[in-house]
Tab-separated table of C-alpha atoms in Angstrom:
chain	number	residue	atom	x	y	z
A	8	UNK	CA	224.466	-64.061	112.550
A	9	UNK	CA	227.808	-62.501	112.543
A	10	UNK	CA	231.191	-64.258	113.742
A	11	UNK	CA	231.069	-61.229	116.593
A	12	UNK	CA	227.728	-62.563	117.508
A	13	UNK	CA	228.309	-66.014	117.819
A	14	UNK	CA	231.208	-65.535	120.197
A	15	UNK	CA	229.189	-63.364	122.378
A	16	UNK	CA	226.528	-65.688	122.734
A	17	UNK	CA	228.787	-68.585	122.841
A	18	UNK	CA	230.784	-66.765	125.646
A	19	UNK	CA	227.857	-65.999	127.593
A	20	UNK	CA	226.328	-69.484	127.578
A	21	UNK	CA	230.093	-70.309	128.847
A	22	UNK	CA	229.768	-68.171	131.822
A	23	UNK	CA	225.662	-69.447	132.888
A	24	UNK	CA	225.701	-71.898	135.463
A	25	UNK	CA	226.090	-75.403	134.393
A	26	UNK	CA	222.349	-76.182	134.780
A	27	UNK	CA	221.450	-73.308	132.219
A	28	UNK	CA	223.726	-73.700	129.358
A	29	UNK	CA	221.667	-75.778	126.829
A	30	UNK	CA	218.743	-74.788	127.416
A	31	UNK	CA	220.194	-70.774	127.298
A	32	UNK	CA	222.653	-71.344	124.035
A	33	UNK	CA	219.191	-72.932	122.165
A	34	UNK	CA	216.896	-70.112	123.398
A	35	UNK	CA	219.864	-67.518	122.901
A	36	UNK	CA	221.191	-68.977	119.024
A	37	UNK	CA	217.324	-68.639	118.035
A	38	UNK	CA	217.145	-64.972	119.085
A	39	UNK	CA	219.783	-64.159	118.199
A	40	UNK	CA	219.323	-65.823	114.273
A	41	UNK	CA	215.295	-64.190	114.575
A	42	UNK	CA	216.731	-60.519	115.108
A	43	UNK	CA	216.189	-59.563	111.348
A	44	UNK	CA	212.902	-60.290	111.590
A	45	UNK	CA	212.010	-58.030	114.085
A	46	UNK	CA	214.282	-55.227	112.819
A	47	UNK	CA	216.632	-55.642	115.569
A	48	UNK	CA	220.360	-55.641	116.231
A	49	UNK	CA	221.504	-59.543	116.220
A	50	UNK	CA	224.530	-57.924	117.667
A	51	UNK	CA	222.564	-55.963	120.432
A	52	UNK	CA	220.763	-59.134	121.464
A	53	UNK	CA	223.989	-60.943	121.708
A	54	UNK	CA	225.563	-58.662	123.691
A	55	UNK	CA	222.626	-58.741	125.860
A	56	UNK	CA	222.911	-62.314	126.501
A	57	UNK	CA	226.423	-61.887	127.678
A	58	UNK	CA	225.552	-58.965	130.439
A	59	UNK	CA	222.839	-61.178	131.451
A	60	UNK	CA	225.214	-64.390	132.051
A	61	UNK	CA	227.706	-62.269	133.139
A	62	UNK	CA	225.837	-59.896	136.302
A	63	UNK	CA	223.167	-61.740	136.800
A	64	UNK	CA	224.272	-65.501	137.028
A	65	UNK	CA	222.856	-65.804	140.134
A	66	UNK	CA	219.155	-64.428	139.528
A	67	UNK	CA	216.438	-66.518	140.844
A	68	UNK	CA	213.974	-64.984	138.127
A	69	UNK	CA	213.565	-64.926	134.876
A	70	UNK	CA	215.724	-62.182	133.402
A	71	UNK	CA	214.665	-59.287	130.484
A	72	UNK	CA	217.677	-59.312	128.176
A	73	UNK	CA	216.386	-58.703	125.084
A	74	UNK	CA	215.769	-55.015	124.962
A	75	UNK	CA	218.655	-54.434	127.727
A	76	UNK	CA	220.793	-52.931	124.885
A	77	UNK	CA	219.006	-49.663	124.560
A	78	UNK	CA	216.179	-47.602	126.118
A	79	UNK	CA	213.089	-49.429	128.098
A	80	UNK	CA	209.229	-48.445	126.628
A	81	UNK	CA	208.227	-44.822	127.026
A	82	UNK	CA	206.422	-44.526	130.171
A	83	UNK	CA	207.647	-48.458	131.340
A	84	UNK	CA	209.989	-48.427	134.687
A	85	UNK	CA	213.322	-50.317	133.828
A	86	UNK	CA	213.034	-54.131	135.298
A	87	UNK	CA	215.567	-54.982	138.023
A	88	UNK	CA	217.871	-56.900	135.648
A	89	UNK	CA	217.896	-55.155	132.621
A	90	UNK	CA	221.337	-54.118	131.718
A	91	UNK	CA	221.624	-51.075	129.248
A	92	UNK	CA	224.079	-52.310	126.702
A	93	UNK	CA	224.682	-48.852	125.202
A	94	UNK	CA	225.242	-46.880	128.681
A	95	UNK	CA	227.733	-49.766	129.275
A	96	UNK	CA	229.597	-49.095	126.170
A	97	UNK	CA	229.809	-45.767	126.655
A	98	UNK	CA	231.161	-45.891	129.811
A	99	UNK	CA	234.387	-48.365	128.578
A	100	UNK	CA	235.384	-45.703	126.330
A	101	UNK	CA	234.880	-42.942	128.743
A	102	UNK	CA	237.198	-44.808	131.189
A	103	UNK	CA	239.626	-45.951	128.632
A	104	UNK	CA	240.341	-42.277	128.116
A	105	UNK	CA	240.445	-41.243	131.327
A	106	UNK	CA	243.458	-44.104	131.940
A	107	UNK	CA	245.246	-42.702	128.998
A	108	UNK	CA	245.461	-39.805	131.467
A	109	UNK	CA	246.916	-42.409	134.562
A	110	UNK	CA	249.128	-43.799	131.670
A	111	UNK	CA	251.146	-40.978	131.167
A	112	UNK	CA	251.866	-39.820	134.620
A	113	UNK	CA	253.155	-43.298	135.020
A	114	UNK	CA	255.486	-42.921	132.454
A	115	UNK	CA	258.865	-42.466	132.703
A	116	UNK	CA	260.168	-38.854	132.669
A	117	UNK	CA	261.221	-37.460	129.311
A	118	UNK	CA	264.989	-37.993	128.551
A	119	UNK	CA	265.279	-40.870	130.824
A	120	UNK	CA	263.558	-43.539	129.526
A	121	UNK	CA	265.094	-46.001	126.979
A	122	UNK	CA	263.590	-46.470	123.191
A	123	UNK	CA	261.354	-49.393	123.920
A	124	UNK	CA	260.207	-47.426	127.220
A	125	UNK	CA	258.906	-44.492	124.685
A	126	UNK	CA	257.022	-46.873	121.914
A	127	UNK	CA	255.198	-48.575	124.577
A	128	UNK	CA	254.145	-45.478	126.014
A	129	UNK	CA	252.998	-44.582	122.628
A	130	UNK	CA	251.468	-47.660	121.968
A	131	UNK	CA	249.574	-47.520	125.392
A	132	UNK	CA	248.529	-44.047	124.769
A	133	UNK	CA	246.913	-45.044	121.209
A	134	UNK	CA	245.228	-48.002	122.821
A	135	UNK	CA	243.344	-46.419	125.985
A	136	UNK	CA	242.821	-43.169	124.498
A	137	UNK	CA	241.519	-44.141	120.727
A	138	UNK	CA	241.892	-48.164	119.990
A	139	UNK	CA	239.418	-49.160	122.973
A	140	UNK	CA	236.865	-45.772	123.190
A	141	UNK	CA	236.711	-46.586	119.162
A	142	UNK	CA	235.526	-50.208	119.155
A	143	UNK	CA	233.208	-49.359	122.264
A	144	UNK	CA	231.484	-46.885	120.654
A	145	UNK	CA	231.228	-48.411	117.308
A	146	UNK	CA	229.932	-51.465	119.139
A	147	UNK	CA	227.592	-49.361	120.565
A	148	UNK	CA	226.433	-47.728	117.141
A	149	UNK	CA	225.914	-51.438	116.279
A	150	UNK	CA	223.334	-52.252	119.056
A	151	UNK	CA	220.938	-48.711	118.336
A	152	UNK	CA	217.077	-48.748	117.520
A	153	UNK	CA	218.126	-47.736	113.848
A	154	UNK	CA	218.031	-49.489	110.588
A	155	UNK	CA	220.640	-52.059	110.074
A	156	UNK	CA	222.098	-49.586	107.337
A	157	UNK	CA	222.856	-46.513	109.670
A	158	UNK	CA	223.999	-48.823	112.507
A	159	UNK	CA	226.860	-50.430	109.691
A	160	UNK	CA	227.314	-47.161	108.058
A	161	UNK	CA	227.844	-45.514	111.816
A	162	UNK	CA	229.797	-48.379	113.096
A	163	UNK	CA	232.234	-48.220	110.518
A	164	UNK	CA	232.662	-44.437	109.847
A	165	UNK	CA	233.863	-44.407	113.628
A	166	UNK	CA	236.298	-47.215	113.482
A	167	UNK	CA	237.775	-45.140	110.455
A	168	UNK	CA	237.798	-42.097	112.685
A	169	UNK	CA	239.960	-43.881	114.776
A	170	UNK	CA	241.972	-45.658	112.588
A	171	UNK	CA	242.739	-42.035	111.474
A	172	UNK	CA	243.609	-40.757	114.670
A	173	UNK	CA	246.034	-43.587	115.560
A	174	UNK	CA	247.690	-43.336	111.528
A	175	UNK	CA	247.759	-39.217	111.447
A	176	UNK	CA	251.235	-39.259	113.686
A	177	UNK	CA	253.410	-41.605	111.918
A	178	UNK	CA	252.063	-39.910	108.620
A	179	UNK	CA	254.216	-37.964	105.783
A	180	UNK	CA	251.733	-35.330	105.504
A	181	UNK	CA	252.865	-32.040	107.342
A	182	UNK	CA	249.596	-31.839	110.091
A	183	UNK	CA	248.390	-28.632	110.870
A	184	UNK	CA	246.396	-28.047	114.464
A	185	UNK	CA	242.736	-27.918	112.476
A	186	UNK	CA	243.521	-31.767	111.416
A	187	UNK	CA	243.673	-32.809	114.151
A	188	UNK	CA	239.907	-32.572	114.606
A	189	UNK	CA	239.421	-34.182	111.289
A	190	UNK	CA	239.092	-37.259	113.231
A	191	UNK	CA	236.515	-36.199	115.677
A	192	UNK	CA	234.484	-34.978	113.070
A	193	UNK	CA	234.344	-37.939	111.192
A	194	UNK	CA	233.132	-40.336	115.034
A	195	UNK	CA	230.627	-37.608	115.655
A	196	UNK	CA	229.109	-38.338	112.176
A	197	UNK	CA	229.369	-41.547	112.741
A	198	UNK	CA	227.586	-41.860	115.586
A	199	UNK	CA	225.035	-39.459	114.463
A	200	UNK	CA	224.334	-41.254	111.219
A	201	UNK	CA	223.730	-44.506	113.653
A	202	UNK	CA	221.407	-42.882	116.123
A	203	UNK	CA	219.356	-40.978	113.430
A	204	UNK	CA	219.698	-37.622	115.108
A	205	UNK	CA	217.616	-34.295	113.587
A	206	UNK	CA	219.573	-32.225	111.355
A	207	UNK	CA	219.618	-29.148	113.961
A	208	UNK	CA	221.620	-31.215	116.668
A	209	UNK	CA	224.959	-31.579	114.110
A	210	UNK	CA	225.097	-27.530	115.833
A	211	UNK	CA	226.938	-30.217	118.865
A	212	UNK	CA	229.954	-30.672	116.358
A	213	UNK	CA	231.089	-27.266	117.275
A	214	UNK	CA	231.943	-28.823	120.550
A	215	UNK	CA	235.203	-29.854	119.580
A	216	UNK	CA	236.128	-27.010	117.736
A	217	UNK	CA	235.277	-24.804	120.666
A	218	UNK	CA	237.463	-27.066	123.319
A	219	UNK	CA	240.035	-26.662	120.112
A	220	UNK	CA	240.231	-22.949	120.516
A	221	UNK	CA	240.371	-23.446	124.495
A	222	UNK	CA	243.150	-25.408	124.065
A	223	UNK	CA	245.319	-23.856	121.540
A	224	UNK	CA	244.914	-20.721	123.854
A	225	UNK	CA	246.636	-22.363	126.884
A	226	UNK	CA	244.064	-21.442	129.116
A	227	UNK	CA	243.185	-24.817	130.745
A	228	UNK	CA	247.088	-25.319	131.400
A	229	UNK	CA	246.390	-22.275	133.787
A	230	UNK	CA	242.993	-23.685	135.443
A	231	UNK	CA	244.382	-27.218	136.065
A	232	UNK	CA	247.514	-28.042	138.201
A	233	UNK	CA	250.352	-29.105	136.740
A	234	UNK	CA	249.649	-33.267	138.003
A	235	UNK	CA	246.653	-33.118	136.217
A	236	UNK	CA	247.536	-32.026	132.919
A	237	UNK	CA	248.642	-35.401	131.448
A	238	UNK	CA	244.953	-36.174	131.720
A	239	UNK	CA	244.308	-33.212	129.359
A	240	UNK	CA	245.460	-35.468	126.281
A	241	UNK	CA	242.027	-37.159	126.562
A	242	UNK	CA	239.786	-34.323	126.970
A	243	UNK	CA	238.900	-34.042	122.948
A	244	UNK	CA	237.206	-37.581	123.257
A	245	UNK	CA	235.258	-36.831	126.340
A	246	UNK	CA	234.356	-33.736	124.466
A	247	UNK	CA	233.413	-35.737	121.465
A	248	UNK	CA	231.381	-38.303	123.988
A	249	UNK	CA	229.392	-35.102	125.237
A	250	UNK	CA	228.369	-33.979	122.014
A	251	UNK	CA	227.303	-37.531	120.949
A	252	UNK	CA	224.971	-37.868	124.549
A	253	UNK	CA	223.524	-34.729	123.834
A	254	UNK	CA	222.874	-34.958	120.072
A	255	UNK	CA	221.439	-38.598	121.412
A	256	UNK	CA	218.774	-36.914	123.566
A	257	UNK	CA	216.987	-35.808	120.420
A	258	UNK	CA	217.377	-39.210	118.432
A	259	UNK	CA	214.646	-39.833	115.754
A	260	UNK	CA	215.804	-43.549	115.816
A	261	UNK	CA	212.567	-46.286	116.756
A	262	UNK	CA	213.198	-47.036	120.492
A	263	UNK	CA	209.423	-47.658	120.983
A	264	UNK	CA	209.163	-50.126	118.797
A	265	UNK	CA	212.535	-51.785	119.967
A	266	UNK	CA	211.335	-51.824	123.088
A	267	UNK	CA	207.430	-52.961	121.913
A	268	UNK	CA	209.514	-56.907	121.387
A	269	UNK	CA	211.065	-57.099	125.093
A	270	UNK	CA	207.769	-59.672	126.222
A	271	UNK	CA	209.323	-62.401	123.607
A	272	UNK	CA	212.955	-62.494	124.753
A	273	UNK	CA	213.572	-63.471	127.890
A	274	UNK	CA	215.851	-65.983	129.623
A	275	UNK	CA	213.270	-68.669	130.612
A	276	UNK	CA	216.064	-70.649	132.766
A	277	UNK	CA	216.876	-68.415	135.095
């Protein structure tokens, strides 16, 4: 059990109702610590105990959390509480970007604002539009139905992505447009080595490179008004979030038998 695991479940036994919180952090720790042994993500599990405390403190039955981080059982209808930790994810980072896009119109205008005014605009920008999309989706990588190797391996390849993307402007090296998507190359693979996609579906890292070419042409500047343009400076990642969900659709990784434990784990307290 990771560090990352133990504050998860240690926050969401915090957050259960009073009544709950031994018997939860017992049931939870021992999940959590028996993940390996049924090839699943310690780290998906944890998260899944958090959702659970955290939406559904309230729930008068017991509550599925164990396989809430992914996809339910071909052919079985998702259970009232079951939170989808991946979808969840997914959705932080989508948002994040989108309020790098809010950021900047709220920013003063350029050539008025004072030096510490234009670093934490920066700063603010780097934060919503790669620092938080980057740890939500590598968390997400973390909790897929893959082997514990492709989920590390994918996990880590996008945090360097966007470790990357947040370095590449302060950097010596002259940048050229076509590096720029040097870092959405490298999350894409990422999250493709993670989710175990075919072969054929890497055709969904042209995405970028096509919005690239859109962009460098100046044609969007002419189909969105001039308010809404700050919130072009996120478009690459919600490009690069597409081409993950569809590459996803197609994912060779073991969902059925992820989804074959969900009987064992479940919140007996609530």
């Amino acid at each position: 059990m990771s560090a990352l695991d133990r504050v998860l479940v240690s926050a969401a036994v915090a957050i259960s109702p009073a009544a709950h919180r031994e018997t939860r952090r017992e049931q939870w720790l021992a999940d959590v610590q028996g993940a390996d042994e049924l090839d699943l993500s310690p780290t998906a599990l944890a998260f899944g105990a958090f959702t659970t405390a955290l939406f559904h403190r309230r729930a008068v039955r017991r509550t599925t959390w164990g396989t809430t981080m992914t996809a339910a059982p071909t052919g079985d209808r998702p259970e009232p509480h079951r939170i989808r930790t991946v979808p969840v994810l997914v959705a932080v980072a989508v948002i994040s970007v989108l309020a790098s896009g809010a950021w900047l119109v709220l920013q003063p205008n350029g050539g008025y604002e004072a030096l510490a005014d234009r670093v934490l605009s920066i700063l603010g920008l780097q934060v919503l539009a790669v620092g938080v999309p980057s740890i939500a989706i590598a968390l997400a990588a973390l909790v897929l139905p893959t082997s514990r190797r492709r989920r590390r391996i994918g996990a880590s390849t996008v945090l360097a992505a966007g470790a990357v993307a947040i370095a590449a402007p302060y950097s010596s090296v002259v940048l050229v447009p076509t590096l720029g998507l040097v870092p959405l190359f490298l999350a894409l693979a990422g999250w493709f080595i993670a989710a175990r996609v075919p072969a054929w579906t890497w055709v969904f890292a042209t995405l970028p490179v096509l919005y690239a070419f859109l962009d460098g042409s100046g044609a969007l500047y002419t189909l969105v008004p001039q308010r809404w343009t700050p919130f072009l400076v996120g478009a690459p990642y919600l490009v690069l979030v597409l081409a993950g969900f569809l590459a996803s659709r197609f994912s060779t990784g073991r969902t059925a038998e992820f989804g074959a434990h969900g009987g064992t784990l479940v919140d007996k307290s609530a």
